[in-house]
XYZ file of C-alpha atoms in Angstrom:
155
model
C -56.246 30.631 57.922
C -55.781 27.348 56.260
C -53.078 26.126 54.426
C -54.731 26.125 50.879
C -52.045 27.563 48.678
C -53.607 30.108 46.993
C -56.852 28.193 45.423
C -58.903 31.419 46.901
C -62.421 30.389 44.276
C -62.712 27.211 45.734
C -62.895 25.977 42.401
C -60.692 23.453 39.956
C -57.285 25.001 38.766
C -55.621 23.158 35.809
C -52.462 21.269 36.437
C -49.512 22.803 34.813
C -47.237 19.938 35.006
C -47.061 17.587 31.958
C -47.613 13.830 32.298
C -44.819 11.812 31.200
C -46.186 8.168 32.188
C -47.951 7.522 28.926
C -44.653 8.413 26.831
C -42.705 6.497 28.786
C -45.368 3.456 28.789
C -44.711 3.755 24.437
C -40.938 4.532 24.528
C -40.685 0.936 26.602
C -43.274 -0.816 24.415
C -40.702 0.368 21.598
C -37.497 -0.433 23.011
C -39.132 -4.083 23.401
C -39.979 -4.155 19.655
C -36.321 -2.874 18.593
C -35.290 -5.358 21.203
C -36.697 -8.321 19.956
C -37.012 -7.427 15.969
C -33.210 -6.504 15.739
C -32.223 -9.648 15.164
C -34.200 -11.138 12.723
C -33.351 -8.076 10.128
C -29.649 -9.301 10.062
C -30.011 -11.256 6.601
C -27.403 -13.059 4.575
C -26.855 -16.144 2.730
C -27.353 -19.672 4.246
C -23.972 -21.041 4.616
C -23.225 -24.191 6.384
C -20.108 -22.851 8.015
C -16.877 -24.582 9.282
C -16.703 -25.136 12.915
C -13.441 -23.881 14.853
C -11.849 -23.339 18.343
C -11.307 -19.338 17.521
C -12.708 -16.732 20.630
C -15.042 -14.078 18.664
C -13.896 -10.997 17.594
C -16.082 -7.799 18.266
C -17.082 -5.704 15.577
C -18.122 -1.718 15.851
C -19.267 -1.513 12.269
C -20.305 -3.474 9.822
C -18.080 -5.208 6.837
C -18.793 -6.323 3.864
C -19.040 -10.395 3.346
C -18.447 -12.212 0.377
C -20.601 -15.588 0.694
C -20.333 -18.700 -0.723
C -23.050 -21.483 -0.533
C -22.628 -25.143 -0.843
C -23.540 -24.535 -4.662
C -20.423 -22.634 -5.030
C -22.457 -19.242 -5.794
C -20.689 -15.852 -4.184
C -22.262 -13.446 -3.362
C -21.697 -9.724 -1.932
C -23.981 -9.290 0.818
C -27.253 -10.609 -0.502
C -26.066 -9.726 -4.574
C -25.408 -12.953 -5.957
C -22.221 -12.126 -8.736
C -20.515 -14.276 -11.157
C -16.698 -15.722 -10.175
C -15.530 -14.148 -12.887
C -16.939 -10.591 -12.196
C -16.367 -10.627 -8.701
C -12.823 -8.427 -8.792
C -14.566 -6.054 -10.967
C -17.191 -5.954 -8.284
C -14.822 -5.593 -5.883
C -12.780 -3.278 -7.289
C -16.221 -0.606 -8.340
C -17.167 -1.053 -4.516
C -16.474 2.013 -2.723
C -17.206 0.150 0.875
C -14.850 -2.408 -0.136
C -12.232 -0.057 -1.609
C -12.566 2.593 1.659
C -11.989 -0.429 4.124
C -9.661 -2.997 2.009
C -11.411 -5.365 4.338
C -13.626 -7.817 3.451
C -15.524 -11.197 5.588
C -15.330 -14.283 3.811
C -18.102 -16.914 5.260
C -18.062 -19.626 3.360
C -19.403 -23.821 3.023
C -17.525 -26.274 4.507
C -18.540 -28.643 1.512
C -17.045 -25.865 -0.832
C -13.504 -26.984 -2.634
C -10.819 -25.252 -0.944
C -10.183 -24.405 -4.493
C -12.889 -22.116 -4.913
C -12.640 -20.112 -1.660
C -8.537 -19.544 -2.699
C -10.187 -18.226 -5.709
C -12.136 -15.841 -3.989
C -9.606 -14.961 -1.551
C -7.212 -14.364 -4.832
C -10.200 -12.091 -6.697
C -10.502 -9.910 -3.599
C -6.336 -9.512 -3.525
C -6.594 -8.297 -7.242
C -9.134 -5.953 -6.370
C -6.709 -4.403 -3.443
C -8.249 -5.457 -0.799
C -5.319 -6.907 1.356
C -7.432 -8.205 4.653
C -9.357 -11.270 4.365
C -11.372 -12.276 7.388
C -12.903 -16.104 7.422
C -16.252 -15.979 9.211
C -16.523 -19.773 11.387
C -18.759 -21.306 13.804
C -16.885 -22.294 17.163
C -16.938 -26.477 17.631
C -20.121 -28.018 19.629
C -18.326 -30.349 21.004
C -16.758 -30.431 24.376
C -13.334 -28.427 23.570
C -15.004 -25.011 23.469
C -17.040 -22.849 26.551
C -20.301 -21.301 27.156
C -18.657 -17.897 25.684
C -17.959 -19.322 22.047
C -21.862 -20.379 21.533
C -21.679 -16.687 19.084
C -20.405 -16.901 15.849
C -16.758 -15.895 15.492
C -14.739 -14.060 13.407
C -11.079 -15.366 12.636
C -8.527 -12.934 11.139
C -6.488 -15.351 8.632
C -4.407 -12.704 6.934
């Protein structure tokens, strides 16, 4: 009397378990790829952006940001739109319009003229909060927590 458990042929039995080391082995290899490609798919215009002492502010969603680049184009997003069109645009925008908030991030060689214009185009349109997108100061004033860009409420 041995203490076989019930493998009376002597022969192979199948195994009726199912091995999960192989899907786990792909759903890391994944996770690393999501991990590491994440970041690069946040796109956006090239802005050279004023530096401040502001802490970040976290956002659960994501807003819509009106750019401007040192050639004083705006854009929505990645849409590049005329000054002059941009309440219209505004205005037709259901994110915009659902939220009433919008992210400026704009030059620091841009005319403080031209971003009040903005800021006024987006008040036409009803949106009443304007956020202003910086980048903390380098120098020795800020620390190691304000590397991250942050986001300063200015209305």
């Amino acid at each position: 009397m041995g203490m076989g458990g019930g493998n009376r042929g002597g022969g192979r039995t199948t195994m009726s378990e199912i091995n999960v080391t192989p899907m786990v082995d792909v759903m890391l290899v994944l996770l690393i790829i999501f991990m590491v490609t994440a970041p690069l798919i946040q796109q956006g215009v090239k802005v050279n952006l004023p530096e401040t002492k502001a802490a970040p502010v976290e956002a659960t969603e994501k807003k819509l940001v009106l750019s401007i680049d040192a050639g004083r184009k705006v854009y929505i997003g990645d849409a590049e739109v005329a000054l002059e069109e941009l309440e219209q645009k505004l205005a037709a925008n259901a994110k915009a319009q659902a939220d009433k908030e919008v992210y400026l991030h704009a030059d620091r060689d841009v005319p403080y003229g031209v971003v009040v214009e903005v800021m006024a185009a987006a008040q036409r349109a009803g949106i009443g909060n304007v956020g202003m997108i910086t980048d903390p100061s380098t120098g020795g004033r800020t620390s190691n927590s304000d590397k991250s860009k942050s986001k300063e409420a200015k209305r």
